[in-house]
mmCIF file of C-alpha atoms in Angstrom:
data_model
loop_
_atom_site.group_PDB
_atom_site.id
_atom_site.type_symbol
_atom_site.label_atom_id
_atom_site.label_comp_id
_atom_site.label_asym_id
_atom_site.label_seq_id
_atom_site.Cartn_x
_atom_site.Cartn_y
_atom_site.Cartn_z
ATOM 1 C CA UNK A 5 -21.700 -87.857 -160.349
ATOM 2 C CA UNK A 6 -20.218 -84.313 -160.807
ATOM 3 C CA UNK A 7 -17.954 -85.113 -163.364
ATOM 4 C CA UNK A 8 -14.338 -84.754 -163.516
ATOM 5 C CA UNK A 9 -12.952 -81.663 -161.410
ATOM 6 C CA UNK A 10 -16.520 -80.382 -160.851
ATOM 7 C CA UNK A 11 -17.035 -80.686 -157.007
ATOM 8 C CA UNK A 12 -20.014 -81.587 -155.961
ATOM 9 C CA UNK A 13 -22.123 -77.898 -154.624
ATOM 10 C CA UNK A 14 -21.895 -77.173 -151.185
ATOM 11 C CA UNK A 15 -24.864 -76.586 -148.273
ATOM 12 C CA UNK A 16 -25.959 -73.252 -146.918
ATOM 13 C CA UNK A 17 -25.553 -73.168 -142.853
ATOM 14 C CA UNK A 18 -29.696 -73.412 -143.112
ATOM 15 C CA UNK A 19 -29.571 -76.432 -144.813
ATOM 16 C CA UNK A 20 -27.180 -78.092 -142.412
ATOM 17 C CA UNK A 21 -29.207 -77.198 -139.241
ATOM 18 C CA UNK A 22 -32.439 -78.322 -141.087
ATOM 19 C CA UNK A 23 -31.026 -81.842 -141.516
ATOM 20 C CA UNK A 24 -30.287 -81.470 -138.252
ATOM 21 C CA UNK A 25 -32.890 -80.645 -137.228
ATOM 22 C CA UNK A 26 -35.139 -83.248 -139.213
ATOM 23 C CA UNK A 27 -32.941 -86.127 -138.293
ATOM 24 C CA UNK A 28 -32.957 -84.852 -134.281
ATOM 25 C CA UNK A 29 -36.879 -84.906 -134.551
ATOM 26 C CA UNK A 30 -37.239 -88.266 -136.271
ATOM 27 C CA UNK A 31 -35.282 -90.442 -134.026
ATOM 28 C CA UNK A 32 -37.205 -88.376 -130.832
ATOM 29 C CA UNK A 33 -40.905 -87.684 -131.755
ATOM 30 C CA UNK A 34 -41.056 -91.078 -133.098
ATOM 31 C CA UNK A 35 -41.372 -92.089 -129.805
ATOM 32 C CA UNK A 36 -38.061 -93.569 -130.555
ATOM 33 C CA UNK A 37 -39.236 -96.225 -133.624
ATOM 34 C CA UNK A 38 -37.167 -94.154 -136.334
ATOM 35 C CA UNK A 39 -33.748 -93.366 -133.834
ATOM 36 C CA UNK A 40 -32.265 -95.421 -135.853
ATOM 37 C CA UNK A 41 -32.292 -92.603 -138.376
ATOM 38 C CA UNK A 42 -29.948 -90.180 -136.813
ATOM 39 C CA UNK A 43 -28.009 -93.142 -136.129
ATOM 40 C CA UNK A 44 -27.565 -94.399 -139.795
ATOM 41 C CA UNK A 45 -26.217 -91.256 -140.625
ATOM 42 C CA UNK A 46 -23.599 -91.249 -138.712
ATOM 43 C CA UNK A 47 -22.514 -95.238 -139.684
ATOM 44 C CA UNK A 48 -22.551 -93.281 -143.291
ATOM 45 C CA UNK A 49 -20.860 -90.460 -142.596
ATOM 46 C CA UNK A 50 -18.232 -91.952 -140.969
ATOM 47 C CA UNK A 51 -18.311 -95.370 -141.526
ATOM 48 C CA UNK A 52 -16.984 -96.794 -138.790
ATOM 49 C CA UNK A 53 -18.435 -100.552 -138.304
ATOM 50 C CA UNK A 54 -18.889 -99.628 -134.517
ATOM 51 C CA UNK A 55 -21.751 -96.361 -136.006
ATOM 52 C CA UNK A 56 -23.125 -99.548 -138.361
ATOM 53 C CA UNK A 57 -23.181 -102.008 -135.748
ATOM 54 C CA UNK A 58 -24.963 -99.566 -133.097
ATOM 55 C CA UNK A 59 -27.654 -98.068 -135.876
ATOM 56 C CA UNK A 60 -28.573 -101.942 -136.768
ATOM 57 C CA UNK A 61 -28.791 -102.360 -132.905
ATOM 58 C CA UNK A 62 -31.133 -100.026 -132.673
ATOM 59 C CA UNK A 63 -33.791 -101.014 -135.004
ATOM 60 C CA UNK A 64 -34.565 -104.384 -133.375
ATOM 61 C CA UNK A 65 -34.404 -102.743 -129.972
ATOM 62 C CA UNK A 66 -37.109 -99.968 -130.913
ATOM 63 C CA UNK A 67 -39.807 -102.209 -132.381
ATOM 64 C CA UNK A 68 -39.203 -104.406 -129.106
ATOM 65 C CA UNK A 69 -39.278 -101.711 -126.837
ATOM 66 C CA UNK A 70 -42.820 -100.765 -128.636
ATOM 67 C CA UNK A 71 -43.627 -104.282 -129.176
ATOM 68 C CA UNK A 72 -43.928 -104.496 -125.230
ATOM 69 C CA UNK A 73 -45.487 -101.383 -125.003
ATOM 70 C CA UNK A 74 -48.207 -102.605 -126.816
ATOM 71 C CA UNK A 75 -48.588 -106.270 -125.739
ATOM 72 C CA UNK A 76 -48.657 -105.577 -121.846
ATOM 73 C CA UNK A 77 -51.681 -104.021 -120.000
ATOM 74 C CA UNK A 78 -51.358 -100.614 -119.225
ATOM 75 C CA UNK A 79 -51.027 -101.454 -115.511
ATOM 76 C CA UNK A 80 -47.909 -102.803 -116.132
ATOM 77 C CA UNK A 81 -44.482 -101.811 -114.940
ATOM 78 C CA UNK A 82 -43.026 -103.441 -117.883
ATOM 79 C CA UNK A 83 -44.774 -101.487 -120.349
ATOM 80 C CA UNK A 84 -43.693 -98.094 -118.624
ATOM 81 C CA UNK A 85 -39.823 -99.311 -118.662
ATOM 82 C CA UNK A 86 -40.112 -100.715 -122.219
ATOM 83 C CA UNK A 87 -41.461 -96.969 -123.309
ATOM 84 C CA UNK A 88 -38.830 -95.222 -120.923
ATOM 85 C CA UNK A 89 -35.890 -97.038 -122.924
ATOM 86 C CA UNK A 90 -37.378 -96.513 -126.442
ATOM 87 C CA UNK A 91 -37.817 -92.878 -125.432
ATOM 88 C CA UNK A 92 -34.481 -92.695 -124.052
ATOM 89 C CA UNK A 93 -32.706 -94.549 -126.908
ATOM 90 C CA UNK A 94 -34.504 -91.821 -129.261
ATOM 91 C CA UNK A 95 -32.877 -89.078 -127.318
ATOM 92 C CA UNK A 96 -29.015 -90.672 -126.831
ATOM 93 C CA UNK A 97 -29.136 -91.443 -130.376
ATOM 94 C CA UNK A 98 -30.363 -87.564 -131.528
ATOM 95 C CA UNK A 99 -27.641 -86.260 -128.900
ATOM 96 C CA UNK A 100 -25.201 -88.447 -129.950
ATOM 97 C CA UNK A 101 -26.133 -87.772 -133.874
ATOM 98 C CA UNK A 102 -25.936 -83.513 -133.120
ATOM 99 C CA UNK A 103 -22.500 -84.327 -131.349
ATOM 100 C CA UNK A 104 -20.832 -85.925 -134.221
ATOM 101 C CA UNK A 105 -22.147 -83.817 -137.281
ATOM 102 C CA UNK A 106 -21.089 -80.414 -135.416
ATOM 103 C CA UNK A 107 -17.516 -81.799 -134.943
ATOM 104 C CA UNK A 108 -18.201 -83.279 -138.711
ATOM 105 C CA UNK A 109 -18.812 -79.812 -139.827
ATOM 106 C CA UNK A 110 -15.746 -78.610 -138.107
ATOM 107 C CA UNK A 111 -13.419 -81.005 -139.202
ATOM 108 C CA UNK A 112 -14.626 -80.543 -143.041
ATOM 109 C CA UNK A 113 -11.710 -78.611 -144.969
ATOM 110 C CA UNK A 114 -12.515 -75.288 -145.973
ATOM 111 C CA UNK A 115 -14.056 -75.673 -149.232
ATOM 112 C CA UNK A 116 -16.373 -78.691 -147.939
ATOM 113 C CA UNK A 117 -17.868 -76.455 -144.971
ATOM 114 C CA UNK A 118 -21.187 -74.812 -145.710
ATOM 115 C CA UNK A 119 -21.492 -71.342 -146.555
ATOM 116 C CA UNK A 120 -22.942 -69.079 -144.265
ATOM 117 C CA UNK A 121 -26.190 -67.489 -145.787
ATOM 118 C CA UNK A 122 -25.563 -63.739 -147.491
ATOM 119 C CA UNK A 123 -22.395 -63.628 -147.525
ATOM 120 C CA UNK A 124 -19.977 -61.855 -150.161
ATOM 121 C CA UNK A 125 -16.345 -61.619 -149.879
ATOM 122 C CA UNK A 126 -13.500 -61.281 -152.658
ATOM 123 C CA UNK A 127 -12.127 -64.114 -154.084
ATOM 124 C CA UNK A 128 -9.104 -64.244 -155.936
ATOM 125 C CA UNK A 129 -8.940 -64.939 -159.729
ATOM 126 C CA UNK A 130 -8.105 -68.666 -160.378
ATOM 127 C CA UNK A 131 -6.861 -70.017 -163.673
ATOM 128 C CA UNK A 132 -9.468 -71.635 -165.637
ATOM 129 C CA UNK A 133 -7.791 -75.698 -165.640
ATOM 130 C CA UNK A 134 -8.537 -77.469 -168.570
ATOM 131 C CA UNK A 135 -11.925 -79.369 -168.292
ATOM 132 C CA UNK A 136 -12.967 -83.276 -168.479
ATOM 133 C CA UNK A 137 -9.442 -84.185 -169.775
ATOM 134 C CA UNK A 138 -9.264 -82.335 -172.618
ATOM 135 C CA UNK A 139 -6.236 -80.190 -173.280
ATOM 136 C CA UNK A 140 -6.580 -76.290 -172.251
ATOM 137 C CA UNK A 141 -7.361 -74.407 -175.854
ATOM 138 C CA UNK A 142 -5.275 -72.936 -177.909
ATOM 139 C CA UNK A 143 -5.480 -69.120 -179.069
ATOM 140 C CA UNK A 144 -6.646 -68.724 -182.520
ATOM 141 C CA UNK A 145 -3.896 -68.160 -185.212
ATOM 142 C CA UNK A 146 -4.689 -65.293 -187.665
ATOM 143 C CA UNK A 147 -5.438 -66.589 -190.813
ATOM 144 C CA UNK A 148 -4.616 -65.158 -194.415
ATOM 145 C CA UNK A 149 -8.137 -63.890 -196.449
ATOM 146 C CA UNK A 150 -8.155 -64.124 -199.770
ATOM 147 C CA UNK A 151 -9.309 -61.340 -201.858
ATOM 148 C CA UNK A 152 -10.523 -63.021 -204.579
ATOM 149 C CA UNK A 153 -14.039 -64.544 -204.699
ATOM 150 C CA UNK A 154 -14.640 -68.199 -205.892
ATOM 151 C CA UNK A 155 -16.174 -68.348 -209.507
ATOM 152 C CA UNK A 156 -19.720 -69.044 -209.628
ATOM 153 C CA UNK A 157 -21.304 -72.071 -210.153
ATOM 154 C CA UNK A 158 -25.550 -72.388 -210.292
ATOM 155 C CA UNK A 159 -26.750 -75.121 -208.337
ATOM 156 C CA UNK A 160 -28.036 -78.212 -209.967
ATOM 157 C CA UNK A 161 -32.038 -77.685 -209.809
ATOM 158 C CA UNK A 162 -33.683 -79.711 -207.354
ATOM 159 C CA UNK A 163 -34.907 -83.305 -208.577
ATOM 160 C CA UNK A 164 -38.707 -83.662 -208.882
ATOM 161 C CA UNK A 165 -39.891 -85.745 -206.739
ATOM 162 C CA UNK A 166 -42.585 -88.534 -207.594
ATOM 163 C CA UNK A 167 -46.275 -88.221 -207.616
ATOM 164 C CA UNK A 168 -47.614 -89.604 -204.105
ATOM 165 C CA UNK A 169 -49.263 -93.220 -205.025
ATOM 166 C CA UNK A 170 -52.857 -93.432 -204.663
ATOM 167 C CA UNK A 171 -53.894 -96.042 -203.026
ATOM 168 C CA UNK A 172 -55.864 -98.812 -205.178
ATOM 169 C CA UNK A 173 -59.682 -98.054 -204.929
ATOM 170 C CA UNK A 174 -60.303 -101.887 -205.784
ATOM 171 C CA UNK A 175 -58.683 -102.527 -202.490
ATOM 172 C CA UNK A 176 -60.623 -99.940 -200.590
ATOM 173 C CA UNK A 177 -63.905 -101.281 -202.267
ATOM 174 C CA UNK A 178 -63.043 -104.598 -201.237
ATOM 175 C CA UNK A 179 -62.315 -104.018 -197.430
ATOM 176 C CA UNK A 180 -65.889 -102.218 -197.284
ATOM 177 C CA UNK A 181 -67.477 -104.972 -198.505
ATOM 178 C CA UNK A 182 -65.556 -107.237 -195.988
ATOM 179 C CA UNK A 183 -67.119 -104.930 -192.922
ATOM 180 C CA UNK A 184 -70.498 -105.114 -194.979
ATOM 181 C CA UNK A 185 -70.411 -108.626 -194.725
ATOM 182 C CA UNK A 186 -69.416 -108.891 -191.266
ATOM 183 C CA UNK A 187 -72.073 -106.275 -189.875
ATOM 184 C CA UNK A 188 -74.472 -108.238 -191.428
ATOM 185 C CA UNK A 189 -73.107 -112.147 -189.783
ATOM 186 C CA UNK A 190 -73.062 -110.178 -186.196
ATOM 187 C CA UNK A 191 -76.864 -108.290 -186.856
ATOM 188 C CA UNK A 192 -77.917 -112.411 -187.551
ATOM 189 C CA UNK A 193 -76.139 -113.422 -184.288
ATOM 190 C CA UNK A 194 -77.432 -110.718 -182.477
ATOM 191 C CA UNK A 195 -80.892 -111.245 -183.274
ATOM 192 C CA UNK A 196 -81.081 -115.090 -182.665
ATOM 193 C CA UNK A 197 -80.265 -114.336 -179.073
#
């Protein structure tokens, strides 16, 4: 996507704790319908088939948690339990989605962390590498300049170009009369309405 030996840019420290952040409140405020959010991340991240398996888990079991919720009276015990799981399933999987991408960030090498915002420090001169495959250049060779100037030769004068072609007027009188005629077969139509 980056091309060859051009690494993909890094993220800031903000925008890691605003994905965070975002992912934390989808799979919670969404009264638990989207924790499968924070969950999918992690199945991607990683890629584990246990993070897959436990993100496509969760899907089904939030729209039946919510289901219930909204098929049972309100008086119902099973409604409260159904909404106590969806909520809690939200929150396990936001905890359990914060607790993997911090030791994510941490195991990243140091080039792949984020960079803190405002920071400067030195950084050592690196030798440009030769880019997309293509040999590093050369250094120009000095070349010998001749003193003496070519001879001059005019250029050829430009060739004329050809009148622009009218267009035939018998043609143009002919299409008229064509519209003429057929203004005057829809004016007959028209009237006999």
């Amino acid at each position: 996507m980056y091309g060859h030996g051009a690494p993909p840019p890094t993220r800031s420290q903000g925008t890691v704790i605003t994905l965070r952040v975002l992912f934390v409140a989808a799979g919670f405020l969404s009264c638990g319908l989207l924790a499968c959010l924070p969950l999918f991340r992690v199945a991607v991240l990683r890629g584990k088939w246990p993070d897959w398996l436990l993100a496509w888990l969760s899907l089904p079991l939030s729209i039946t948690g919510l289901a219930v919720v909204g098929s049972v009276p309100e008086s119902d015990h099973r409604g409260d339990i159904a909404l106590a799981s969806v909520l809690i399933l939200g929150a396990v999987s936001a905890a359990y989605f914060v607790v993997f991408d911090i030791r994510h960030q941490r195991n990243l090498p140091p080039a792949d962390r984020p960079v803190p915002p405002h920071t400067t420090g030195y950084l050592p001169p690196q030798q440009a590498q030769p880019g997309y495959g293509y040999p590093p250049a050369q250094p120009y060779v000095a070349t010998q300049i001749s003193h003496t100037p070519p001879p001059y030769t005019p250029a050829p004068p430009p060739p004329s170009a050809p009148a622009p072609e009218r267009p035939a007027p018998a043609r143009i009188d002919q299409v008229r009369a064509e519209l003429d005629e057929l203004s005057d077969y829809l004016r007959k139509h028209e009237d006999g309405r």
